[in-house]
Short mmCIF file of C-alpha atoms in Angstrom, two decimals:
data_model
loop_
_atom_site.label_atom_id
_atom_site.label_comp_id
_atom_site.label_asym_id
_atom_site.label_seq_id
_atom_site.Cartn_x
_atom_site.Cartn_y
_atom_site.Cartn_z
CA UNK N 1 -42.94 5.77 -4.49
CA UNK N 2 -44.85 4.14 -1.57
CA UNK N 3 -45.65 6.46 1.07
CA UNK N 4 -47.30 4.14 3.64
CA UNK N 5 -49.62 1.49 4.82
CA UNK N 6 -48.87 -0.11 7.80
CA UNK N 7 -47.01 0.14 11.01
CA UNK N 8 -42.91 -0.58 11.08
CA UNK N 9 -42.49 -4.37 12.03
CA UNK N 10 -42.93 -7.84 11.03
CA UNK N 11 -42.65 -9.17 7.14
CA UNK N 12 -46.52 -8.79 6.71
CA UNK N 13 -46.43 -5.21 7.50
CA UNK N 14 -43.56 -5.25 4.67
CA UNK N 15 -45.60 -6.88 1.88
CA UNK N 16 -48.18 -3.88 2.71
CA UNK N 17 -45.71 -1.43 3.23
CA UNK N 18 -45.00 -2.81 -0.35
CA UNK N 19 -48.06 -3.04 -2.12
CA UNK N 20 -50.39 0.00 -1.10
CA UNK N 21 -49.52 3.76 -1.36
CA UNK N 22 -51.15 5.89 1.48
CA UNK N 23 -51.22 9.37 2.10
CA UNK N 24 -50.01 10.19 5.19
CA UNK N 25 -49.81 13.87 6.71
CA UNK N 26 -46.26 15.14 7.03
CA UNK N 27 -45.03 16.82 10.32
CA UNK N 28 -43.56 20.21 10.02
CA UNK N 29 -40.94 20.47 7.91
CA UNK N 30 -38.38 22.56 10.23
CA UNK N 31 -39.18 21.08 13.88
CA UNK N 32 -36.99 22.98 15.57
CA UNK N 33 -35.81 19.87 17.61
CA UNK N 34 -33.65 19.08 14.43
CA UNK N 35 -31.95 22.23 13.91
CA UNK N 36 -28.74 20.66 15.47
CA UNK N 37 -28.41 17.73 12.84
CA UNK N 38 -28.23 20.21 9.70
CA UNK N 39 -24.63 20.60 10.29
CA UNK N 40 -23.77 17.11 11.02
CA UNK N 41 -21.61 14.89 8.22
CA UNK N 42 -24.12 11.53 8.93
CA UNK N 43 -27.14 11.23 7.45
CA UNK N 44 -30.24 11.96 10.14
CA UNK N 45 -33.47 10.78 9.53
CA UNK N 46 -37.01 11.11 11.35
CA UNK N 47 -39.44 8.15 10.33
CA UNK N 48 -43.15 8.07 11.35
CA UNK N 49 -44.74 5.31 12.69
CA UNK N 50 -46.09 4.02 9.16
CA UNK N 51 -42.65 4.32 7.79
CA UNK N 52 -42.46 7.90 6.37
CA UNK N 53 -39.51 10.07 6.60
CA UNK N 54 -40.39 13.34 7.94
CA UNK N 55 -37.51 14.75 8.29
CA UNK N 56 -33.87 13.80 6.79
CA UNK N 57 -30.67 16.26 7.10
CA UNK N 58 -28.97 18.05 4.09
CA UNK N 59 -26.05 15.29 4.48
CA UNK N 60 -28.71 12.84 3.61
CA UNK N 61 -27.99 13.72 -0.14
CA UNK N 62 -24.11 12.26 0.34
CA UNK N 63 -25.71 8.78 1.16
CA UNK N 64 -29.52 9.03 -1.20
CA UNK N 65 -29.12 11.18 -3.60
CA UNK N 66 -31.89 13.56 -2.53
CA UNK N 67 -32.22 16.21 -0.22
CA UNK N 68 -34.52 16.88 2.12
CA UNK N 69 -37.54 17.88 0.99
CA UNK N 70 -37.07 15.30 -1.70
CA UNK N 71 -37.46 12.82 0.86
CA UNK N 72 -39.99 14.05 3.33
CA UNK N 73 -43.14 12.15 2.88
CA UNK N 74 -41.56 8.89 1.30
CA UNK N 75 -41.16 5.56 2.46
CA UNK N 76 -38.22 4.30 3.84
CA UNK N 77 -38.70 1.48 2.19
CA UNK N 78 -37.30 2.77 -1.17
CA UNK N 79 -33.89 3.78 0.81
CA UNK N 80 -32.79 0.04 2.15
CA UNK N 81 -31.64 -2.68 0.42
CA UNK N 82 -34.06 -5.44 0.16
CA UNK N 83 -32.33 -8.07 1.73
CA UNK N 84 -31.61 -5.78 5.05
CA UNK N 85 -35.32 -4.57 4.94
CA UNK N 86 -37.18 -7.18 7.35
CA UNK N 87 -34.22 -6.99 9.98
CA UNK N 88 -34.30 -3.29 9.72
CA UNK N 89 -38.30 -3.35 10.18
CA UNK N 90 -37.30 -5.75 13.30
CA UNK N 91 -34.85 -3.44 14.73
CA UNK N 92 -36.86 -0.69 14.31
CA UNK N 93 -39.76 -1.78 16.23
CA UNK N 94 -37.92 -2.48 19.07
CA UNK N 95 -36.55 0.86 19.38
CA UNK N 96 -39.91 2.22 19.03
CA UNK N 97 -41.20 -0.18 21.92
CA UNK N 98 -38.70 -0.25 23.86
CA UNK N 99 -36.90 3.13 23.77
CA UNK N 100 -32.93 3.03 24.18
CA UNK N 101 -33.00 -0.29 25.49
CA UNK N 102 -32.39 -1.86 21.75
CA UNK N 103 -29.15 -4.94 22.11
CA UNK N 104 -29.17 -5.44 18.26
CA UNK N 105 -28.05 -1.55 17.51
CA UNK N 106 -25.58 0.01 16.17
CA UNK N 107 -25.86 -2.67 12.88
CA UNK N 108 -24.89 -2.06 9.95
CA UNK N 109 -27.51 -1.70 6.56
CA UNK N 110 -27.73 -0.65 3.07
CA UNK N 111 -28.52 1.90 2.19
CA UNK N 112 -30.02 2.61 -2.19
CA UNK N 113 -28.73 5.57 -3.94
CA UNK N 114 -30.42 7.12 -6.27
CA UNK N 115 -27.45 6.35 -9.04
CA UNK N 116 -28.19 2.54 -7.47
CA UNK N 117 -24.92 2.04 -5.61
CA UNK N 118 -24.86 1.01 -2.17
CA UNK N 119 -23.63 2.67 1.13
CA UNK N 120 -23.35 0.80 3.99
CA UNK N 121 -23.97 2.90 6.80
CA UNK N 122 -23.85 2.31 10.75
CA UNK N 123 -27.37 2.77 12.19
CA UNK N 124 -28.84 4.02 15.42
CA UNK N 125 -31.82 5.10 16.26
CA UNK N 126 -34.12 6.23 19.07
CA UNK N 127 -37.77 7.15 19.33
CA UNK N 128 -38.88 10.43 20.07
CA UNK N 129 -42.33 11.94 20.19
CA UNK N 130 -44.16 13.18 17.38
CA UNK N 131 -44.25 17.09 16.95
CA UNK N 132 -47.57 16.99 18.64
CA UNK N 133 -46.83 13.96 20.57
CA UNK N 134 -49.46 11.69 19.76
CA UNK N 135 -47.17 9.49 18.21
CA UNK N 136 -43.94 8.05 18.35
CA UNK N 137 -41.25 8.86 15.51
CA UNK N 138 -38.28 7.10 15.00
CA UNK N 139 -34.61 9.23 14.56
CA UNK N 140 -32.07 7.35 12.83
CA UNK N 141 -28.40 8.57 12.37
CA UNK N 142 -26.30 6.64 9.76
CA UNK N 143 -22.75 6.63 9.83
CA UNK N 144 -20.83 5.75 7.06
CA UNK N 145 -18.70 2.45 7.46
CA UNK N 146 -16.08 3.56 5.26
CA UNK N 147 -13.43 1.42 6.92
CA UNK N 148 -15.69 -1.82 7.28
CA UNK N 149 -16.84 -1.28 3.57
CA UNK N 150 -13.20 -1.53 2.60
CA UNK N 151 -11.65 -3.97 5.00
CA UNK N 152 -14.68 -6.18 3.69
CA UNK N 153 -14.05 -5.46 0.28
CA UNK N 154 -10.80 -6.54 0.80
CA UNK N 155 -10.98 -10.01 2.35
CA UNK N 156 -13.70 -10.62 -0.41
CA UNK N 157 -10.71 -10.31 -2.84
CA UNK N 158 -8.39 -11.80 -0.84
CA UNK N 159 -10.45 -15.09 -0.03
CA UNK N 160 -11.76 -15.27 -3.78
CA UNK N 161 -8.13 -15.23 -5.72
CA UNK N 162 -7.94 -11.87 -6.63
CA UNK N 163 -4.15 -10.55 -7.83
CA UNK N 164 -2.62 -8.65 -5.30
CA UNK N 165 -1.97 -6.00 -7.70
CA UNK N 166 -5.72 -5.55 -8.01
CA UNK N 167 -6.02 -5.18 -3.97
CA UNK N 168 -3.89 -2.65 -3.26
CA UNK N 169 -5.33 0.08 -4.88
CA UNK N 170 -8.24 0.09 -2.72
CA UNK N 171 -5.66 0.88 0.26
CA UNK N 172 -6.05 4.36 -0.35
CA UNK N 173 -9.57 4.91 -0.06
CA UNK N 174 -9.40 4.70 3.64
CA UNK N 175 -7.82 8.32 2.92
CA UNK N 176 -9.74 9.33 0.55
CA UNK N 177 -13.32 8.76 1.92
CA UNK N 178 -12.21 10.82 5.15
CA UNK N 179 -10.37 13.60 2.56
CA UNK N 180 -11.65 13.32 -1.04
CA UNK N 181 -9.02 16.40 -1.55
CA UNK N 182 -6.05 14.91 -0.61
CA UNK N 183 -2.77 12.58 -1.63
CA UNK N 184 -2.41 9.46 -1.04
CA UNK N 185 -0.37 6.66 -2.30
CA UNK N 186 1.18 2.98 -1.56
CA UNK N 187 4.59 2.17 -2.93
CA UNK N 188 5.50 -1.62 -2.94
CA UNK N 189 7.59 -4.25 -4.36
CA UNK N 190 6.06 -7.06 -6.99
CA UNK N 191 8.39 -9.70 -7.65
CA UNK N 192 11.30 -7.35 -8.41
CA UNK N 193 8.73 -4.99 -9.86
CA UNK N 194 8.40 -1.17 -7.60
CA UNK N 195 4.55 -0.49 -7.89
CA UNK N 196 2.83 2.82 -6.65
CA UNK N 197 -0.83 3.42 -6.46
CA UNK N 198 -3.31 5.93 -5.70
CA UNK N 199 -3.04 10.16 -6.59
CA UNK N 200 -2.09 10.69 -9.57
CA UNK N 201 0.33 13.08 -8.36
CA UNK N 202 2.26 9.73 -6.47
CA UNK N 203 2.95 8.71 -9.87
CA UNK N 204 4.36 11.75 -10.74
CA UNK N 205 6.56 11.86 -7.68
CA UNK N 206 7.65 8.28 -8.71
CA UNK N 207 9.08 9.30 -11.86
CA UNK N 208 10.74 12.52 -10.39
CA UNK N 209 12.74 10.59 -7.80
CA UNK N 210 13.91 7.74 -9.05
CA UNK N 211 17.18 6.48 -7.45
CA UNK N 212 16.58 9.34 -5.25
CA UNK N 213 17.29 8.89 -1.47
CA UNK N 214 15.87 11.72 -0.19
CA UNK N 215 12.34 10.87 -1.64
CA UNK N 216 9.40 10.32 1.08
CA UNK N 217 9.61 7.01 0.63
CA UNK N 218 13.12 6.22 0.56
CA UNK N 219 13.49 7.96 3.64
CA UNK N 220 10.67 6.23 4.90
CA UNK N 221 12.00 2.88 4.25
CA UNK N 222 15.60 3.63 5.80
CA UNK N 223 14.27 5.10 9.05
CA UNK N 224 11.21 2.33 9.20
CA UNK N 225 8.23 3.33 11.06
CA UNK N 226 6.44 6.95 10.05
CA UNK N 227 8.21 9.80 9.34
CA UNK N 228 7.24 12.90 8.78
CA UNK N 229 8.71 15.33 5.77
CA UNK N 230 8.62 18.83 5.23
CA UNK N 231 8.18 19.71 1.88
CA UNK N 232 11.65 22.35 2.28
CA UNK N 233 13.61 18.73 3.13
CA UNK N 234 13.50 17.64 -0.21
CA UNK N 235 15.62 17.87 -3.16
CA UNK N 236 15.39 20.49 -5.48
CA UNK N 237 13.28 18.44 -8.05
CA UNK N 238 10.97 17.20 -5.60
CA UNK N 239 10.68 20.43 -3.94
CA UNK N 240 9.55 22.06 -7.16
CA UNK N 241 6.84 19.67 -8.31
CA UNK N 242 5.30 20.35 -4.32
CA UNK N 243 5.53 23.38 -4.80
CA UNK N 244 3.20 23.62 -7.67
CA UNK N 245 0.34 21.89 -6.01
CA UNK N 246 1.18 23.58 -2.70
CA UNK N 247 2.09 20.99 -0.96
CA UNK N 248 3.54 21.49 2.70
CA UNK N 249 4.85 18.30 3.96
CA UNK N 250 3.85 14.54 4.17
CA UNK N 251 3.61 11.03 6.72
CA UNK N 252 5.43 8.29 5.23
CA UNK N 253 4.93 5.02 6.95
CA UNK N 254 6.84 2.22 6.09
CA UNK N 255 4.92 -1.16 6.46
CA UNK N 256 6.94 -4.60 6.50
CA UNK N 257 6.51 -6.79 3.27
CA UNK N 258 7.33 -10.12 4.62
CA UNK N 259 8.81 -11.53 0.76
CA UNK N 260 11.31 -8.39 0.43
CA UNK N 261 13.44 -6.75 2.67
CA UNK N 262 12.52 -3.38 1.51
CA UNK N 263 8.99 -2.25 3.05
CA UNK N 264 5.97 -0.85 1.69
CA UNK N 265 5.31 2.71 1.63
CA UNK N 266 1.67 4.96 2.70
CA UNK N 267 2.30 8.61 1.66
CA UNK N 268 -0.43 10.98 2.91
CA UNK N 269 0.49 14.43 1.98
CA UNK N 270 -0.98 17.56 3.27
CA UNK N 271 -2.14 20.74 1.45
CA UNK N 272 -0.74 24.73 2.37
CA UNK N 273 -4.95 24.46 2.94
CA UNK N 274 -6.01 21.59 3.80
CA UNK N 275 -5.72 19.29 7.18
CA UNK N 276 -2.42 19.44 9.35
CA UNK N 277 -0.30 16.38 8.10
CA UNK N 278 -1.58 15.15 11.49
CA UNK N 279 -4.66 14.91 10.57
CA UNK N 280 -3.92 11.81 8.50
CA UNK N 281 -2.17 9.84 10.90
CA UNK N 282 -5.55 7.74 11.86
CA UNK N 283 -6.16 7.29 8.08
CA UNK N 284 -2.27 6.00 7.60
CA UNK N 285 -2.71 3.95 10.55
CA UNK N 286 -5.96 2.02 9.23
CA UNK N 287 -4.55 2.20 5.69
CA UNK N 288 -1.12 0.53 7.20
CA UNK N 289 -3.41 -2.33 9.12
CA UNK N 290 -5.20 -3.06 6.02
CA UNK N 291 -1.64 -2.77 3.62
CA UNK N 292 -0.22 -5.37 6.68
CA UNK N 293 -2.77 -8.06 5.87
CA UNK N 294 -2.61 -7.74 2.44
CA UNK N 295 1.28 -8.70 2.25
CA UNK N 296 0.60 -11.18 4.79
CA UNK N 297 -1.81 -12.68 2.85
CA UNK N 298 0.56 -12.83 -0.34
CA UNK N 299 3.22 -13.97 1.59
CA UNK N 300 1.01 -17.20 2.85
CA UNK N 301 -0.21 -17.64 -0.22
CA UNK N 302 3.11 -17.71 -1.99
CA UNK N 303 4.26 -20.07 0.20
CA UNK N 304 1.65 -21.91 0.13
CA UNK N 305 1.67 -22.43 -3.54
CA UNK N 306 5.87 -22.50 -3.73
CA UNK N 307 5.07 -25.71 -1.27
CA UNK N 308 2.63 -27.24 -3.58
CA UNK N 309 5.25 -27.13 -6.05
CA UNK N 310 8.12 -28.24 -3.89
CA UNK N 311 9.33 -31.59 -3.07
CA UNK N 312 9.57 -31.26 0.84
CA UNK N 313 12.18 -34.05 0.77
CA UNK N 314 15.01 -32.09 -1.52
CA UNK N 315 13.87 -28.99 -1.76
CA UNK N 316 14.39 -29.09 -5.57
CA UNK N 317 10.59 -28.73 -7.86
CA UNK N 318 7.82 -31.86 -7.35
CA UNK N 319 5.91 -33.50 -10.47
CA UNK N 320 3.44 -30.28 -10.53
CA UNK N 321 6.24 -28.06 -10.35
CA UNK N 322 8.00 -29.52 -13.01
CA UNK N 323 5.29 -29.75 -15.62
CA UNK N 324 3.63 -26.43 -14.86
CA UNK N 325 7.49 -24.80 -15.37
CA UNK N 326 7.88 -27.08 -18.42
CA UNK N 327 4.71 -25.64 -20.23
CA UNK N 328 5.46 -21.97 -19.04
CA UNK N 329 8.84 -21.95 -20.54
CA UNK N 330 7.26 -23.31 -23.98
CA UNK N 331 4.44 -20.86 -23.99
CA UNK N 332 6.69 -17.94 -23.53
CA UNK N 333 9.23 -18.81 -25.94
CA UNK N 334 6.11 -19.57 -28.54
CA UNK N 335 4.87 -15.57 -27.31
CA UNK N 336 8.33 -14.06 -27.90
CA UNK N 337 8.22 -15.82 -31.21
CA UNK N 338 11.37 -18.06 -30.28
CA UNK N 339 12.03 -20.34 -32.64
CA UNK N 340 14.21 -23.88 -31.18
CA UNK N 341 13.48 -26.85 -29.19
CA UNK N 342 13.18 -27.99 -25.50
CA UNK N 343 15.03 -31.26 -24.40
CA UNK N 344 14.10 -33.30 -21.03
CA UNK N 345 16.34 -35.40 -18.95
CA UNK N 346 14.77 -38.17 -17.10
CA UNK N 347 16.86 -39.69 -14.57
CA UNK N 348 16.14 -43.07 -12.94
CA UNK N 349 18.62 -44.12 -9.85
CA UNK N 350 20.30 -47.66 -10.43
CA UNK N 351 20.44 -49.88 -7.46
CA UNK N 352 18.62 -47.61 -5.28
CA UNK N 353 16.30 -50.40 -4.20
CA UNK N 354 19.00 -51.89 -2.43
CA UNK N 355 19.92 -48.78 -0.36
CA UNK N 356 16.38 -48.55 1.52
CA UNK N 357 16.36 -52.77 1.71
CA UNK N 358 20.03 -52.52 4.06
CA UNK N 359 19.96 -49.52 5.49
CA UNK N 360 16.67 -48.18 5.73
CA UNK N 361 14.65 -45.01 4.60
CA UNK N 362 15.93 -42.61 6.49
CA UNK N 363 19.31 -43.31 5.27
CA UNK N 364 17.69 -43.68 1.75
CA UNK N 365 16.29 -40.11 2.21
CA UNK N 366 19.72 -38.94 2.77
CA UNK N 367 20.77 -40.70 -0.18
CA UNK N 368 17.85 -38.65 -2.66
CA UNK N 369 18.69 -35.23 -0.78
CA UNK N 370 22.21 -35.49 -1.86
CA UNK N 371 21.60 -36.89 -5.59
CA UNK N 372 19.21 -34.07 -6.30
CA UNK N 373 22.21 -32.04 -5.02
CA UNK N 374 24.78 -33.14 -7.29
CA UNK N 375 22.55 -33.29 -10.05
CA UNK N 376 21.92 -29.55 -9.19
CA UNK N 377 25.57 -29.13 -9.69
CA UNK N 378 25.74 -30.57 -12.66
CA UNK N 379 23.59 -28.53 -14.92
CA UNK N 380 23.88 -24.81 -16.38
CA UNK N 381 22.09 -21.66 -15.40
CA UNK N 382 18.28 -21.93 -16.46
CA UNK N 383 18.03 -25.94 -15.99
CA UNK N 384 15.96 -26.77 -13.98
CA UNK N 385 15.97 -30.42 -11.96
CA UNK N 386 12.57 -31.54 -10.27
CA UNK N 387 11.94 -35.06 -8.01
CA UNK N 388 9.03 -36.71 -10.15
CA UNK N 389 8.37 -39.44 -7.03
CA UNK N 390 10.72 -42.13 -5.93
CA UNK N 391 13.71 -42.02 -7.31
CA UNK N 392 13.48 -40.60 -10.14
CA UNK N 393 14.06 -37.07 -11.39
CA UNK N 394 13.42 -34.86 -14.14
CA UNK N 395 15.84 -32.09 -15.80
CA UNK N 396 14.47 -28.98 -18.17
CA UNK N 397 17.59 -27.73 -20.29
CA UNK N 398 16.68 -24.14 -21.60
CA UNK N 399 15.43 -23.99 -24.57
CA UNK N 400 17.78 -23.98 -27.74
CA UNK N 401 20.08 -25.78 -26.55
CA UNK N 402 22.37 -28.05 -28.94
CA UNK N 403 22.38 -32.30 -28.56
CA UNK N 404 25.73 -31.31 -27.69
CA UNK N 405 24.96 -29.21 -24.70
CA UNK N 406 22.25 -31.61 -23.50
CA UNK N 407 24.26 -34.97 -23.54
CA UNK N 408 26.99 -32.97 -22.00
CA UNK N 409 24.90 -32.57 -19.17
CA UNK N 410 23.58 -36.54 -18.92
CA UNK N 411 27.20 -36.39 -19.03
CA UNK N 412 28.01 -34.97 -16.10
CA UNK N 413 24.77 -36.47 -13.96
CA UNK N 414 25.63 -39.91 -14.68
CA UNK N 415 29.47 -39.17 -13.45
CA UNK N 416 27.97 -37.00 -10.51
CA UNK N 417 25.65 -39.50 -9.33
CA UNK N 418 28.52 -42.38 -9.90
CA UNK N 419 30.44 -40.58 -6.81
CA UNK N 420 30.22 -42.54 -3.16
CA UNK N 421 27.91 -40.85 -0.97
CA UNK N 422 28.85 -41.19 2.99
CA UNK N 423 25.95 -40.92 4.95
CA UNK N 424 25.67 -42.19 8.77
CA UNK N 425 29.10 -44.54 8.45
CA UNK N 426 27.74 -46.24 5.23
CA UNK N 427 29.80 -45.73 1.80
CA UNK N 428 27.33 -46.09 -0.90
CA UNK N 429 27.31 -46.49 -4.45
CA UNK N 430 24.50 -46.44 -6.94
CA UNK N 431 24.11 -44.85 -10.50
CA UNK N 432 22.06 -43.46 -13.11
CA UNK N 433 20.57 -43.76 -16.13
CA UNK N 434 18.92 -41.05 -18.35
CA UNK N 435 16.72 -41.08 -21.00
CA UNK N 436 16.57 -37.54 -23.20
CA UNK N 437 14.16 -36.24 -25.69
CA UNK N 438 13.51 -33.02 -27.24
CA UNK N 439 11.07 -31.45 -29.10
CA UNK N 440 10.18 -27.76 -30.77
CA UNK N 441 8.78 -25.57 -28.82
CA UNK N 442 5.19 -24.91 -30.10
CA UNK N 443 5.02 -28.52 -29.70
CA UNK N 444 5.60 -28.44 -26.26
CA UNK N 445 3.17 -25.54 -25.51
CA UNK N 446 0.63 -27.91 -26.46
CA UNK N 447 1.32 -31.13 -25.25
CA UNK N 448 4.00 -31.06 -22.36
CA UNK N 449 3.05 -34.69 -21.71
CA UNK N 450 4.23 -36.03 -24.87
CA UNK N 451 7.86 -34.74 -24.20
CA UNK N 452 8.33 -36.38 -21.05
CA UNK N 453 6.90 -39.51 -22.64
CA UNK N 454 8.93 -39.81 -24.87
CA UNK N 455 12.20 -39.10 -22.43
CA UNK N 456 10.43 -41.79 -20.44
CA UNK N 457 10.93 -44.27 -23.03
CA UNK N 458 14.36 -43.67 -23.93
CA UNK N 459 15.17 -43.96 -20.15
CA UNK N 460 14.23 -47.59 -20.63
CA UNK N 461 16.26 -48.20 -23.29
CA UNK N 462 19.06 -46.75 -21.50
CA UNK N 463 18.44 -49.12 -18.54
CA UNK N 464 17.94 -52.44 -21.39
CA UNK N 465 21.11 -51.34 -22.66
CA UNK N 466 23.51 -51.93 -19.55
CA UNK N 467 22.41 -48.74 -16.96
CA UNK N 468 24.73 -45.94 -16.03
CA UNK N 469 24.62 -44.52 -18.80
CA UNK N 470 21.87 -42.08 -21.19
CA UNK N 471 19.69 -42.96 -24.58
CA UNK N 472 18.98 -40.49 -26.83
CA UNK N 473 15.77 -40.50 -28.25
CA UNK N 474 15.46 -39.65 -32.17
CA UNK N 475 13.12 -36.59 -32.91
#
């Protein structure tokens, strides 16, 4: 360990802090000064000027790994992470010279464990005079950030594409950290999936009440807001399994998830022994801020990406939506060991042209809105119709589905799109053609491409062979 060599400061006295060991005389282990920080739950520290701790509080262990007399005499070098070191060295000099009067404090460091983890810890600091005031000393209490460590932990997985699945789990912590004893858990929807994280015990309470409307969070979600639950208010089931861990009542806050209509859930529950349930209304409320920008953030996101995949114009899947929905349906059906074949549609508007060269674009806009409509119409559950640019369109009939099926719904388009179309005063006629391939699925999986390639084709050779109608293209 170093133990000295040079005065806190600049990045020279660093590299000598650094690279010589001195022996430095240690003040008295139980200055009497201190006595008031042995009961405190933030680490206090007393640092000489040359960098030595002379003096650190039993809490110090929570954020070091070492006690006090572990620590006396060492530098404090060891303790911070390197890259906070120089701006700690800078802030601490200051506070040294210049007393209270410090405008970079509180700031938040690193602080090394002995395992190797790191805490990042609130600092502030103030010198004092040595115990036989020669000298100036430095104190230092660190506060644990517990809720900045997690908020930023959060928006680090948020910005970088983390699943949301993987996020919400750290939502409990912010009660946890505050009461390592206690309960708490996050109930929310995925897709059409309920999810609960946290205790152990949640889980539990999960499987106990399902369908049950009297469970915490059932309640919770009806009444919206927080509400708080006596342990006697719930059904017999319930009541028992609280019982048993001697539980006396619980918050339940219901947060707003902006995809469902049913909220989230926080459930904090309190202990016969432990904290009053009120006790964890400050942890529910950061827990429900965090929870809150989490959904938010899926919410955006899912938009964001359903719009990357939408064509803004119909509504109906773009080009990326298509393909991307095209290759997910084969490689599922290749996992699930489903034998069969896929079969595209691609669907070219005849005498479009002419509509935007009479009457315009906006009225040819009109015009695509309503054919992806009909064609919409015209297929079964599961097919899918996408705008691939212009005017032409794509349809995805399930998989399995018999040459019959499929050229009953080419069928169907071709006598769809055949229909009049009013728009602004105008009666307008165009048609369709179609050109349909299919292929099995494992080819597919591999190269969606080659599929619509191929229905690509055979739309041409509908079109050379009169329009309005569909070509089939052999397998």
């Amino acid at each position: 360990m170093v133990t000295g060599g040079g005065r806190v400061g600049d990045a020279a006295s660093l590299r000598v802090w650094q690279s010589e060991a001195v022996e430095v005389p240690l003040g008295p282990p139980a200055d009497p000064r201190f006595a008031i920080f042995a009961t405190l739950t933030d680490v206090v520290v007393v640092v000489d000027e040359l960098g030595n701790l002379t003096y650190a509080n039993p809490f110090a262990r929570t954020f070091l790994g070492y006690d006090g007399v572990e620590l006396t005499g060492q530098s404090i070098v060891e303790f911070i992470q390197a890259d906070d070191l120089v701006r700690a060295f800078e802030v601490m000099t200051l506070m040294i010279d210049d007393g209270l009067v410090v405008p970079v404090t509180p700031a938040v460091y690193r602080l090394v464990h002995a395992d190797g983890s790191l805490w990042p810890v609130e600092i502030n600091g103030s010198a004092i005079p040595s115990t036989d005031g020669t000298a100036e000393w430095l104190l230092i209490v660190g506060r644990y950030s517990g809720d900045r460590h997690l908020q930023e932990r959060i928006v680090a997985m948020l910005t970088s594409g983390v699943a949301i699945a993987d996020v919400v789990p750290l939502v409990p912590d912010f009660g946890h950290w505050r009461h390592p004893h206690e309960y708490y858990a996050v109930h929310y929807l995925d897709g059409d999936e309920r999810l609960t994280v946290g205790s152990d015990l949640a889980s539990e309470f999960v499987a106990l009440a399902a369908g049950d409307a009297h469970s915490p969070w059932a309640l919770a979600a009806a009444r919206g807001g927080e509400t708080l639950i006596a342990t006697a208010d719930l059904t017999d089931s319930l009541r028992a399994r609280a019982e048993t861990d001697a539980l006396a009542a619980c918050w339940a806050v219901a947060v707003p998830d902006p995809l469902h209509d049913e909220p989230a859930v926080l459930i904090a529950w309190s202990r016969d022994h432990g904290p009053a349930p009120s006790v964890h209304r400050y942890s529910l409320e950061v827990m429900a801020q965090s929870l809150r920008l989490i959904l938010h953030w899926r919410a955006q996101v899912t938009e964001l990406e359903q719009a990357a995949r939408t064509d803004p114009l119909t509504g109906i899947a773009n080009r990326v939506g298509f393909f991307e929905l095209l290759q997910r349906r084969a490689a599922a059906a290749g996992a699930e060991g489903r034998d069969g074949t896929i079969a595209v549609l691609y669907v070219d508007l005849d005498g479009f042209k002419s509509v935007n060269d009479e009457h315009g674009h906006t009225v040819g806009d009109d015009v695509l809105a309503i054919v992806a409509q009909r064609i919409s119409h015209a297929l079964r559950t599961s097919d899918v119709v996408a705008r691939l640019g212009g005017d032409e369109f794509a349809v995805l009939c399930r998989e399995s589905a018999s040459q019959t099926d499929v050229t009953g719904v080419a069928d169907r388009i071709t006598a769809a799109v055949s229909e009049p179309i009013e728009v602004d005063g105008h009666r307008i006629r165009i048609g369709a053609s179609i050109g349909i391939a299919s292929s099995p699925v494992e080819d597919v999986a591999s190269n969606p491409d080659r599929l619509v390639d191929r229905a690509d084709r055979a739309l041409y050779r509908a079109k050379a062979a009169g329009r309005g109608r569909w070509y089939l293209a052999a397998e």
